[in-house]
Short mmCIF file of C-alpha atoms in Angstrom, two decimals:
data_model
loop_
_atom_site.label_atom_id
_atom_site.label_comp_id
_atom_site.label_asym_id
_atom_site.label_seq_id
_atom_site.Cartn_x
_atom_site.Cartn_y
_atom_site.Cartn_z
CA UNK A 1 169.85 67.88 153.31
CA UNK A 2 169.59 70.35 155.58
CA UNK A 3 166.06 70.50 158.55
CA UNK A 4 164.69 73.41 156.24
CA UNK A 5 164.50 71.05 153.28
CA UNK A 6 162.26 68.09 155.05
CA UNK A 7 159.99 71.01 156.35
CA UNK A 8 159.58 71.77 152.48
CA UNK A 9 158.97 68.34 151.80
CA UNK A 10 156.14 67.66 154.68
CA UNK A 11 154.57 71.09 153.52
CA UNK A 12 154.61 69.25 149.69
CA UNK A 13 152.76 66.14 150.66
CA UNK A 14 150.63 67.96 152.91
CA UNK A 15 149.83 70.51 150.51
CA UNK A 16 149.31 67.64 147.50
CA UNK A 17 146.84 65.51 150.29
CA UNK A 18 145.13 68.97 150.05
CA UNK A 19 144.73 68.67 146.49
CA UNK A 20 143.76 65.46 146.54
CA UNK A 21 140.72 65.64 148.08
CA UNK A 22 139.22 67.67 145.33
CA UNK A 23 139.74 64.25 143.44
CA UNK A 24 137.74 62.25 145.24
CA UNK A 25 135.34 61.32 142.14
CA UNK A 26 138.29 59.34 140.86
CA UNK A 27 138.92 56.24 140.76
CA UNK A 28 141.01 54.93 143.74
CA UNK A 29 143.94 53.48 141.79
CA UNK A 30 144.31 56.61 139.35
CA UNK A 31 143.99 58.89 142.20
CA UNK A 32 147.13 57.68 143.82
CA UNK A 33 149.07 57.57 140.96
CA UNK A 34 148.13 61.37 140.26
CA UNK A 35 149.06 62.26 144.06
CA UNK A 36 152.22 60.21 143.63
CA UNK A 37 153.23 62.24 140.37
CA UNK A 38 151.82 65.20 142.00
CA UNK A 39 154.33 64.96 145.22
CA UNK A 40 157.30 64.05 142.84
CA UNK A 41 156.45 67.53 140.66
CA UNK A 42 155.75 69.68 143.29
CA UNK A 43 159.05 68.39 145.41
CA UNK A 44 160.93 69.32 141.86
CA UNK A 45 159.30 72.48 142.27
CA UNK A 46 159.79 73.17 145.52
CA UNK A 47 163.60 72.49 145.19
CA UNK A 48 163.95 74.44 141.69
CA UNK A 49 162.13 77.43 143.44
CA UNK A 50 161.09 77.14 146.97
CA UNK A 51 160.24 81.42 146.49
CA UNK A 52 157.65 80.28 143.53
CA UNK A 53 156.80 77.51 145.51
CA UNK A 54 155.08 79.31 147.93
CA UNK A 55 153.68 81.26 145.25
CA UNK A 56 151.60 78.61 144.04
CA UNK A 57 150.75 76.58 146.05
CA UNK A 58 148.10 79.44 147.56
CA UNK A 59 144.84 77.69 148.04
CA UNK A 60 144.41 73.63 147.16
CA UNK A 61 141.15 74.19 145.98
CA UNK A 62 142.40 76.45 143.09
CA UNK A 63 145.32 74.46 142.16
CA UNK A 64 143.01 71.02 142.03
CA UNK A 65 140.71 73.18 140.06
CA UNK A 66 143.46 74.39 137.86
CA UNK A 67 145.00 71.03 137.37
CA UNK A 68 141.67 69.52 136.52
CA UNK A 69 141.37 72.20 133.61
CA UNK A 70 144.25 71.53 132.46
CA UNK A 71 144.06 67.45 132.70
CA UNK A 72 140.75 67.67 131.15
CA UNK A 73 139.73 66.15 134.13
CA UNK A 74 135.47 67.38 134.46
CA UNK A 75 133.62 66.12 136.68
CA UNK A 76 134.34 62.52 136.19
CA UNK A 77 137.26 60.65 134.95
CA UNK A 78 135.36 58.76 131.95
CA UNK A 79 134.79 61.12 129.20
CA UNK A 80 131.19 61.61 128.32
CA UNK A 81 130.19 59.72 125.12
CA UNK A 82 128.32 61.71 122.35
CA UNK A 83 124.55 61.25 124.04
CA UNK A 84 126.13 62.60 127.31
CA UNK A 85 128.04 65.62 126.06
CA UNK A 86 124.74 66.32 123.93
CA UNK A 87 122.70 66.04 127.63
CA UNK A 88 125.39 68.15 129.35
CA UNK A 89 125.23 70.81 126.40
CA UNK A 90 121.47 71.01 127.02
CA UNK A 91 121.69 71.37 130.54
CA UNK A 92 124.05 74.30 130.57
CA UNK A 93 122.02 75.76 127.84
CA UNK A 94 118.93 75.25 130.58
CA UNK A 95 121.00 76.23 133.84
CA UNK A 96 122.07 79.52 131.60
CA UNK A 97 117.94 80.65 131.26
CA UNK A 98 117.36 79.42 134.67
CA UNK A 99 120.52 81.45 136.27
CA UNK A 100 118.82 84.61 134.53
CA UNK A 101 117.93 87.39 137.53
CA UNK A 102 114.73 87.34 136.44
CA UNK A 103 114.01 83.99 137.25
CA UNK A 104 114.69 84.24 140.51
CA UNK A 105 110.92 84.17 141.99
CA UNK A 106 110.72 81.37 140.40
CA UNK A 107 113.88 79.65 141.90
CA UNK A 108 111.75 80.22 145.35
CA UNK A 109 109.04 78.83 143.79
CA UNK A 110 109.88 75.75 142.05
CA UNK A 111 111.41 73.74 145.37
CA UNK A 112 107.86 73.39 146.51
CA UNK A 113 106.80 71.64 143.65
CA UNK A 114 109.53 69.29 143.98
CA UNK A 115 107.37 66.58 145.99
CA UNK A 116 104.14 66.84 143.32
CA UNK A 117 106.93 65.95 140.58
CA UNK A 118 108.29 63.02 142.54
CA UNK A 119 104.61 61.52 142.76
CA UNK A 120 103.89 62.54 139.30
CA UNK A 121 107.41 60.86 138.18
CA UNK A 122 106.03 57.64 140.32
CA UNK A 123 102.85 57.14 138.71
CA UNK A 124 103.37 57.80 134.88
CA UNK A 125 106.15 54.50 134.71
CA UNK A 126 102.75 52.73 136.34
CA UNK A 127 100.28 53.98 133.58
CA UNK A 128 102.80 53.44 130.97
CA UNK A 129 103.70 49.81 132.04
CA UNK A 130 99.73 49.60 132.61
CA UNK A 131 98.70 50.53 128.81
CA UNK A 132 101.53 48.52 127.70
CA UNK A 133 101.12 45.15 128.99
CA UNK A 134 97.04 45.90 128.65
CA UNK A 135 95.12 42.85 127.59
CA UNK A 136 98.04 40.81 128.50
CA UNK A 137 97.64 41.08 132.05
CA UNK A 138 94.66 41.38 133.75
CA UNK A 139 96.30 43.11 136.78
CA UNK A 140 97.38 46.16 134.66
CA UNK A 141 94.33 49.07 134.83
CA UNK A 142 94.82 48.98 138.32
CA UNK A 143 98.74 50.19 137.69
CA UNK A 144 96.94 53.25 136.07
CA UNK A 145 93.98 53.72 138.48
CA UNK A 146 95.76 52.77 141.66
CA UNK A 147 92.98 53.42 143.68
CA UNK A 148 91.00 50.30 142.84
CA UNK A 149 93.47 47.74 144.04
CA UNK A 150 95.51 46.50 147.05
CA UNK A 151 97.70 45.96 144.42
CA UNK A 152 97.76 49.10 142.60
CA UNK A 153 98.58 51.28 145.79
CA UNK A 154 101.17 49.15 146.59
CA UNK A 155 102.76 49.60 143.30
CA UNK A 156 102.45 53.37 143.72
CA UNK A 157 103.67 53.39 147.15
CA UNK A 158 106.89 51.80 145.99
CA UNK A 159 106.88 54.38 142.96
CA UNK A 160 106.82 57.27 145.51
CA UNK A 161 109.44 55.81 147.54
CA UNK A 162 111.92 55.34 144.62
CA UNK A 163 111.27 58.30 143.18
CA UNK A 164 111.91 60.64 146.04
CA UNK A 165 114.78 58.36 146.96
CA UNK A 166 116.12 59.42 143.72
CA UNK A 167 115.19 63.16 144.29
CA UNK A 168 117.16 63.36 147.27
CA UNK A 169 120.23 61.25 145.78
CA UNK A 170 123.66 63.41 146.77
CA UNK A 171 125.17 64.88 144.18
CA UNK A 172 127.95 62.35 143.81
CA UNK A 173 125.94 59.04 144.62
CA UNK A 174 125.44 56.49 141.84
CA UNK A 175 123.96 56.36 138.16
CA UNK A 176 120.82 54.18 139.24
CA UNK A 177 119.13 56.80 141.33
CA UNK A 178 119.66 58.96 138.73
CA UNK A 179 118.58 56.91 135.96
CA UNK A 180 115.75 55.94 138.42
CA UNK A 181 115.28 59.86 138.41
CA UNK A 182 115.38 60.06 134.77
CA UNK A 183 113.24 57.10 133.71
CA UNK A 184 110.68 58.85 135.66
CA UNK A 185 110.61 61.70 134.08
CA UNK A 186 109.94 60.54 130.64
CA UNK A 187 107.29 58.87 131.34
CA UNK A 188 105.84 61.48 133.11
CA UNK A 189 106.55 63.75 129.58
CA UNK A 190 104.86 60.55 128.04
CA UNK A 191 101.92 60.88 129.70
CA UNK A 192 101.74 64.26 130.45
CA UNK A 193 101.91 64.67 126.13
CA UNK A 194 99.60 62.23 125.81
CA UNK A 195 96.57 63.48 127.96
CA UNK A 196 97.04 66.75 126.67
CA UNK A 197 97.22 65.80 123.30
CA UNK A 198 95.18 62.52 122.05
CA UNK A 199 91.89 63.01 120.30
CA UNK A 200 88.75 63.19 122.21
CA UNK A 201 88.49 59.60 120.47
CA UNK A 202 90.77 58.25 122.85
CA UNK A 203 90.02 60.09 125.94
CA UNK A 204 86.63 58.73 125.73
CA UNK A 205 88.38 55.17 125.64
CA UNK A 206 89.92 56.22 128.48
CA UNK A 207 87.02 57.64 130.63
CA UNK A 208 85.05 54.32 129.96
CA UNK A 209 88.13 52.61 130.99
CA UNK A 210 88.67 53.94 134.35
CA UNK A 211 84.66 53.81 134.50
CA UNK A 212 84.99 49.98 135.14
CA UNK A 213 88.45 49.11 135.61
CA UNK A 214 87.49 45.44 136.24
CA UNK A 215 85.45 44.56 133.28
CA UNK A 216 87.24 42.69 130.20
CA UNK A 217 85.35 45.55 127.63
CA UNK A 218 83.61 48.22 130.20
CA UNK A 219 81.31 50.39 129.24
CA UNK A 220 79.86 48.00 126.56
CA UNK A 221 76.36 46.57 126.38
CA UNK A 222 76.34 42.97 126.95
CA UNK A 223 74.42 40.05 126.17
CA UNK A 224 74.61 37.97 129.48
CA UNK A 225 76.89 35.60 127.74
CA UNK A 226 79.40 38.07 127.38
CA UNK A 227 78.47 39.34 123.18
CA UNK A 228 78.66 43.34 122.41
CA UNK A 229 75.85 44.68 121.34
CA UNK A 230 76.57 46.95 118.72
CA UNK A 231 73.47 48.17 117.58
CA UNK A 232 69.76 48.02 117.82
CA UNK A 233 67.62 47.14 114.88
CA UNK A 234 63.76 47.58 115.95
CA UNK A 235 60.75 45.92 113.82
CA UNK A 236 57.37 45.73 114.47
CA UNK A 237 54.99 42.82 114.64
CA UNK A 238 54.69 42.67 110.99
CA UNK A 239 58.29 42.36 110.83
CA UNK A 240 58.68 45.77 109.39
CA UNK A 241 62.00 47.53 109.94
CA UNK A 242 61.58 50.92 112.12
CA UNK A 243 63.86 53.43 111.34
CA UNK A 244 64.76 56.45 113.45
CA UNK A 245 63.40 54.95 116.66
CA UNK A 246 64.59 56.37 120.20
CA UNK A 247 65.30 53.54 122.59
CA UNK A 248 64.96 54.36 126.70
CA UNK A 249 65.11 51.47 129.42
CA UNK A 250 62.73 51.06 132.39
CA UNK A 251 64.19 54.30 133.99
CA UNK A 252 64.02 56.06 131.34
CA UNK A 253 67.92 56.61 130.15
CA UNK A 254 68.68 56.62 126.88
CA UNK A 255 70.61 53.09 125.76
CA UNK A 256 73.29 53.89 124.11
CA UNK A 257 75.41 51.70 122.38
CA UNK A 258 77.35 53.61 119.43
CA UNK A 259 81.01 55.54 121.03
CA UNK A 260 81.64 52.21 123.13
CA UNK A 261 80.73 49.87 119.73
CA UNK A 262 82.84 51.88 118.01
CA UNK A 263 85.77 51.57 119.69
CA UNK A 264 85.64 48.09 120.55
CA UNK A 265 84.33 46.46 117.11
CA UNK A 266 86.13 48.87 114.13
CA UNK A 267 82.68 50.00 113.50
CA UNK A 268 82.28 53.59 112.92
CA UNK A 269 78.56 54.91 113.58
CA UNK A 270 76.86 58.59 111.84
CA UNK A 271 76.72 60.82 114.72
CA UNK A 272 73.53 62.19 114.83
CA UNK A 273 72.73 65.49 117.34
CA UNK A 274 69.82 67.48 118.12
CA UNK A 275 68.91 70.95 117.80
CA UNK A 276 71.11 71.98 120.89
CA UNK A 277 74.11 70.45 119.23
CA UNK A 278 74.71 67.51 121.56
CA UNK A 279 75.31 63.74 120.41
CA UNK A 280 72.10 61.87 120.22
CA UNK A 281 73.19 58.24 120.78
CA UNK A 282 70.12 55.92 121.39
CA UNK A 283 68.16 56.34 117.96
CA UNK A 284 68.04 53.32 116.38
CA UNK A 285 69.27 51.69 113.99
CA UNK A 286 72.60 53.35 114.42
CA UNK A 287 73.95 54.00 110.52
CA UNK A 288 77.05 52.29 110.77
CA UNK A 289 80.06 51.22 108.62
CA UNK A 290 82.56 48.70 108.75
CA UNK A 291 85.87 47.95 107.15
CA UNK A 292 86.43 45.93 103.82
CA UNK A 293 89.03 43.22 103.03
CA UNK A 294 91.21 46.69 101.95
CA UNK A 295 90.66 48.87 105.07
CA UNK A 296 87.65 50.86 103.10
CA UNK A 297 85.02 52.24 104.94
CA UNK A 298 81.63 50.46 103.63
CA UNK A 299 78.04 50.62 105.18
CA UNK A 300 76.99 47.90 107.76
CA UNK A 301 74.40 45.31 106.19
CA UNK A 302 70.88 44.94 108.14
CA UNK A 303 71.44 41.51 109.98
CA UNK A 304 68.84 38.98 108.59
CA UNK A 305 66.85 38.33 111.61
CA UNK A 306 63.40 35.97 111.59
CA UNK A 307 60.82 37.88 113.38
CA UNK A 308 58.87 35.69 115.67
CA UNK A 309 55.09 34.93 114.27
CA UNK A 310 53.06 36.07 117.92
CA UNK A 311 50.55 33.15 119.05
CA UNK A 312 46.53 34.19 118.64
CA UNK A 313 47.25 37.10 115.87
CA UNK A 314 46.64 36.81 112.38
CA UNK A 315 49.40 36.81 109.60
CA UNK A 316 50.18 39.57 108.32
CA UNK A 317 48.25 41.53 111.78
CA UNK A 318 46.05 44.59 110.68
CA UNK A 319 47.37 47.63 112.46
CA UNK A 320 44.20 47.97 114.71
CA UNK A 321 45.10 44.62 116.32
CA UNK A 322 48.27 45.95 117.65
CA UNK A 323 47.00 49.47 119.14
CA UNK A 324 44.90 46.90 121.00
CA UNK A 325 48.05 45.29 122.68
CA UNK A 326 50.37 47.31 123.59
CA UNK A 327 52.66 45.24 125.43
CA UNK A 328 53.37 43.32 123.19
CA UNK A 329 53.20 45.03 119.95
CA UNK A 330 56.87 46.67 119.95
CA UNK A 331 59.73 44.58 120.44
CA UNK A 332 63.47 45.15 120.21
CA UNK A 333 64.80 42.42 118.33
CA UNK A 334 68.91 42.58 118.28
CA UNK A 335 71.18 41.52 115.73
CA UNK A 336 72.08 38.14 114.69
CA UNK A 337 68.68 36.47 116.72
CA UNK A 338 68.62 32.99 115.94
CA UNK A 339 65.80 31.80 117.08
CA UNK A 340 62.55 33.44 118.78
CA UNK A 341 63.18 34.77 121.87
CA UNK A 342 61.09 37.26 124.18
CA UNK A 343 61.97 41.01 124.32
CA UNK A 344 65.33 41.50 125.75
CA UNK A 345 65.79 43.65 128.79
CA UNK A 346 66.51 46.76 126.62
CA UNK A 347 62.98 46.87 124.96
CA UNK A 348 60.99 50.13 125.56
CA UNK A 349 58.29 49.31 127.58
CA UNK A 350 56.99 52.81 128.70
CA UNK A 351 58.85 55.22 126.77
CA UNK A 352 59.67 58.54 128.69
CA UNK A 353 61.34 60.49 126.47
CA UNK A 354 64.20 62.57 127.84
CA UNK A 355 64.75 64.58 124.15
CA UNK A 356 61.69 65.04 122.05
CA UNK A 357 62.25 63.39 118.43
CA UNK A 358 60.94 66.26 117.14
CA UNK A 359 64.50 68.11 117.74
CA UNK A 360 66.78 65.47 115.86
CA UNK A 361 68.13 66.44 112.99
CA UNK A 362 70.14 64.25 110.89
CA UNK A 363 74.06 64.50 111.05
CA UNK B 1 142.76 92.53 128.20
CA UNK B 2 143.91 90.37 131.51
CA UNK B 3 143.05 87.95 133.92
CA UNK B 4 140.22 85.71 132.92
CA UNK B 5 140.61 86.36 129.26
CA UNK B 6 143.90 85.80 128.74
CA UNK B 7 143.88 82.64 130.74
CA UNK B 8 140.97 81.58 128.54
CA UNK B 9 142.68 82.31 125.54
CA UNK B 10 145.47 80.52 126.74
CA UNK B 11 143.86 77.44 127.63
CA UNK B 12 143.19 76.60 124.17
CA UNK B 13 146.37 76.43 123.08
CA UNK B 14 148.75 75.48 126.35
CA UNK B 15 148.77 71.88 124.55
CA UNK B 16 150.64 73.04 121.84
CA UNK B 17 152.88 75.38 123.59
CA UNK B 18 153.72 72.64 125.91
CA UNK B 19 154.62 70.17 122.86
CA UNK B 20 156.47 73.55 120.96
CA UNK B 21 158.87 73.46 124.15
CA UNK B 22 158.93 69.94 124.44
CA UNK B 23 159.99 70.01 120.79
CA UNK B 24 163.33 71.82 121.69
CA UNK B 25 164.05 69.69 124.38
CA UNK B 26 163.41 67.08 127.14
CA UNK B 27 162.58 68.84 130.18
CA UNK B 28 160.82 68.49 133.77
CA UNK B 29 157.48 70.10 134.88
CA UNK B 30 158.68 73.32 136.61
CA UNK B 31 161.10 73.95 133.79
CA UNK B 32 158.65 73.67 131.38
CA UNK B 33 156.42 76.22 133.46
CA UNK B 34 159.74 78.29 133.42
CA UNK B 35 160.53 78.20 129.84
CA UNK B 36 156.93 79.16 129.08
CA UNK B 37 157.68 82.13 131.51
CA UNK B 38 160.22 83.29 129.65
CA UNK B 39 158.86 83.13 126.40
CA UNK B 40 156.20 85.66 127.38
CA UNK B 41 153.23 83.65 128.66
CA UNK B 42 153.28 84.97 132.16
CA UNK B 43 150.02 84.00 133.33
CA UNK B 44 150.31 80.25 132.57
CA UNK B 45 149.83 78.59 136.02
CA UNK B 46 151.69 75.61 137.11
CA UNK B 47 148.75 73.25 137.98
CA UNK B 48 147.71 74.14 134.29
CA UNK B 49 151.04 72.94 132.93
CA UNK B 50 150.75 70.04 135.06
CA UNK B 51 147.39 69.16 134.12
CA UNK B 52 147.99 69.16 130.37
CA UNK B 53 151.39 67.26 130.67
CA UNK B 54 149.44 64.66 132.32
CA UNK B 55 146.80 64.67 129.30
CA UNK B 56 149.16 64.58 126.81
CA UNK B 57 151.27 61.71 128.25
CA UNK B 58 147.62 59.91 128.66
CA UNK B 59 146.62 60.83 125.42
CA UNK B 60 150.25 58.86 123.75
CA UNK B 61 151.59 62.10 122.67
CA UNK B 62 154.85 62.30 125.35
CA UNK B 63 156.85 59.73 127.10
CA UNK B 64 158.65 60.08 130.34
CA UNK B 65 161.40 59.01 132.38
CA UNK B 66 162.97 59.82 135.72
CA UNK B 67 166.70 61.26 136.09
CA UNK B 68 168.36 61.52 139.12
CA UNK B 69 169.42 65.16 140.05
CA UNK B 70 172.82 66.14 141.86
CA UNK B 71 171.03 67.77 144.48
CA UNK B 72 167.62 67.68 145.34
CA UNK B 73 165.11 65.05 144.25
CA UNK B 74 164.66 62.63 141.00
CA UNK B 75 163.15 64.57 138.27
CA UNK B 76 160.41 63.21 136.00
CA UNK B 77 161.55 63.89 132.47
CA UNK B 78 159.12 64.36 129.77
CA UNK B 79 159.88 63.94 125.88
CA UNK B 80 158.11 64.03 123.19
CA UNK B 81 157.38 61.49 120.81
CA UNK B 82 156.01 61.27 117.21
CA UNK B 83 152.24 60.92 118.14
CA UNK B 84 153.27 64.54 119.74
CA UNK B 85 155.28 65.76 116.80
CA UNK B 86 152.16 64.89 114.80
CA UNK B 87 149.48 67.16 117.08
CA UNK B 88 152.48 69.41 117.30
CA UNK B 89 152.35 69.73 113.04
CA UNK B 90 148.64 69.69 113.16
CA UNK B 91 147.83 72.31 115.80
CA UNK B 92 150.32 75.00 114.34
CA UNK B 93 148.95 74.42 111.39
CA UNK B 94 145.30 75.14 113.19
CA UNK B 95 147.31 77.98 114.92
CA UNK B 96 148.07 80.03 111.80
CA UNK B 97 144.87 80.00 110.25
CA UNK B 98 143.23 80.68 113.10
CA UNK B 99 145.65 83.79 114.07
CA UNK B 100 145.45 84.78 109.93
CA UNK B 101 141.22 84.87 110.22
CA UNK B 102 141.42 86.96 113.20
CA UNK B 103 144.07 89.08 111.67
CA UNK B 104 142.12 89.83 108.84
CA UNK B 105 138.93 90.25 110.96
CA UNK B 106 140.30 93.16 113.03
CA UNK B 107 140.15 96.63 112.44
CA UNK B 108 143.43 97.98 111.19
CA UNK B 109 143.88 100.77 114.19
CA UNK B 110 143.56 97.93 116.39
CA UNK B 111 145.56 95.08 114.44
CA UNK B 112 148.37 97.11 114.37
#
């Protein structure tokens, strides 16, 4: 073979190394076979017709492209399955609205936000793993509400870091930052859906909740040994039951029991409001209802209580007797008393009312 | 209608052109490119060609083997087999209707 001939064959393999670094997303051993075949083909080629060789062999990038097309070689080597042709169909559908002119400001725009979306991607996986292992592990408000916690930040601080890892990944570098990226953002959708959407029910779960991330049911009145008070039944001396009584503390704040009860127990309580619309929440007793054996809503029996018999009064005590002692004449006696014991720390000792009665009206 | 188009057109069916020449006879990559040629289809490229022959033989439809030439160098032969025949059958099939619907779907001035 003549000089002219090995120039055409350097130009071949130089030309098909060309190629072949548009191939680099192969795999190693399939990407020398193809530049193997490749050389042999384009050396037939360039010996059929070295005029049409020069012809095509223009620009490497082209050809690769061209063979790729025609290989069915995209992006990758391994086919997508069904999920990921489906995820690739709805991204081009996406890039097509995003390409749009008219979305251009918003191409300038977006970039910025790319940092809040890597925190936000961080810390919904946190307050999803928090409300999922809840109860089983005491540790897990603190995912949600980092800010308590050594622990907390910590998790979030690793969050941030693997989630803007992930946001910077290259295009070509591997599946876990991506599914990193990914796994992020649907928990982010997760939670983003769910604040926006759950029923002020909930959200008022989830107010108390961060209220006192440390308590095993904050928000709830307590007896010291650790019993929910769910409501307050209030009799007088004569161990007559008072209905429709407001109930204050020593400061004067309405003690309310009822949206925390409710939530806690299963019981469901009347809502009563006053004139101006708002909830009224410490008039007592709270009509409430329970569940039956079949999930049916029934009414809440009055707990038998005994009502102490008060040393140096008379049985049954004229009402004259007790407008001479006030102090001791009203008492709060909870639920479920056992035996005699002296006014809790919730009885009303000098009533300041915040809402005149006179406003209520009945639900 | 050129350029783009055509090659897009094109695309969808350079698998069964390649097996319809294949069909007649064993042949090379660059021949096949060349019989294409002169059968009409100007614009196929050869990186195209050589991308689907590659598909095909991955996908069982051809087989190969190398022949030595008299001058120049060894030529990688491919030939079709019955898996080919087979997607051969099936996509002329697919051809005709598909050339009959659009037939019917144009306007007469232009169909002529």
């Amino acid at each position: 073979m003549s000089s002219a001939t090995m120039t055409i064959d350097d130009r071949v393999a130089e030309f098909a190394a060309a190629v072949g670094e548009h191939f680099a997303d192969l795999p190693e051993a399939e990407r020398d076979e193809l530049l193997a075949d490749l050389e042999q083909h384009l050396k037939e080629l360039a010996a059929d017709a070295p005029d049409a060789f020069e012809a095509e062999m223009g620009d490497p990038a082209a050809y690769a492209a061209e063979l790729r097309a025609g290989a069915g070689l995209d992006q990758h080597v391994d086919q997508p399955g069904r999920i990921g042709r489906w995820g690739i169909a709805a991204r081009d559908r996406v890039r097509s609205v995003l390409d749009h002119p008219r979305m251009e400001p918003v191409h300038e725009f977006v970039p910025m936000l790319r940092p809040a979306w890597w925190i936000v991607r961080a810390w919904a996986p946190l307050v999803v793993l928090g409300m999922l292992t809840e109860g089983a592990w005491n540790w897990s408000r603190h995912l949600i509400i980092p800010g308590r916690h050594l622990l907390g930040l910590l998790a979030l601080a690793v969050a941030i870091g693997l989630s803007a890892r992930a946001g910077l990944r290259g295009e070509d570098e591997g599946r876990i930052w991506r599914a990193v990226a990914v796994i992020g953002g649907i928990a982010a959708v997760i939670v983003l859906w769910s604040a926006l959407f759950v029923s002020p029910r909930e959200t008022v779960f989830v107010e108390t909740f961060m209220a006192d991330p440390f308590g095993e049911q904050p928000g709830l009145l307590t007896h010291p040994d650790g019993e929910g008070i769910t409501n307050l039944y209030v009799y007088d001396a004569n161990g007559e039951l008072l209905r429709d009584v407001f109930v204050y503390d020593g400061a004067g704040r309405a003690v309310e029991v009822g949206a925390y009860a409710d939530e806690w127990y299963g019981i469901e309580s009347d809502v009563r409001i006053d004139a101006d619309g708002r909830v009224v929440g410490n008039l007592y007793p709270l009509t409430q209802y329970v569940r039956d054996g079949e999930g049916a809503l029934v009414l809440r029996d009055v707990p038998e209580v005994s009502i102490p018999r008060l040393s140096g009064t008379e049985q049954p005590a004229p009402p004259p007797d007790i407008a001479e002692e006030p102090a001791t004449t009203t008492s709060v006696v909870e639920e479920r008393v056992e035996e005699p014991s002296p006014p809790s720390s919730v009885a009303v000792e000098v009533p300041q009312p915040t809402r005149p009665p006179g406003q209520v009206i009945p639900d | 209608m050129r350029g783009v188009e055509t090659s897009q057109l094109l695309k969808g069916v350079l698998d069964l052109a390649v097996l319809a020449v294949l069909h007649d006879d064993d042949a090379y990559g660059y021949a096949i490119v060349r019989r294409l040629r002169e059968a009409g289809i100007e614009d196929v490229g050869d990186a195209s060609v050589y991308g689907t022959l590659r598909r095909l033989f991955q996908a069982g439809c051809l087989a190969s083997y190398v022949k030595p030439s008299d001058e120049g160098p060894n030529r990688k032969y491919y030939a079709i087999n019955d898996t080919g025949r087979d997607q051969l059958a099936i996509g002329a099939k697919e051809w005709r209707t598909f050339v009959n619907n659009i037939d019917h779907l144009l306007p007469e001035e232009v169909a002529a």
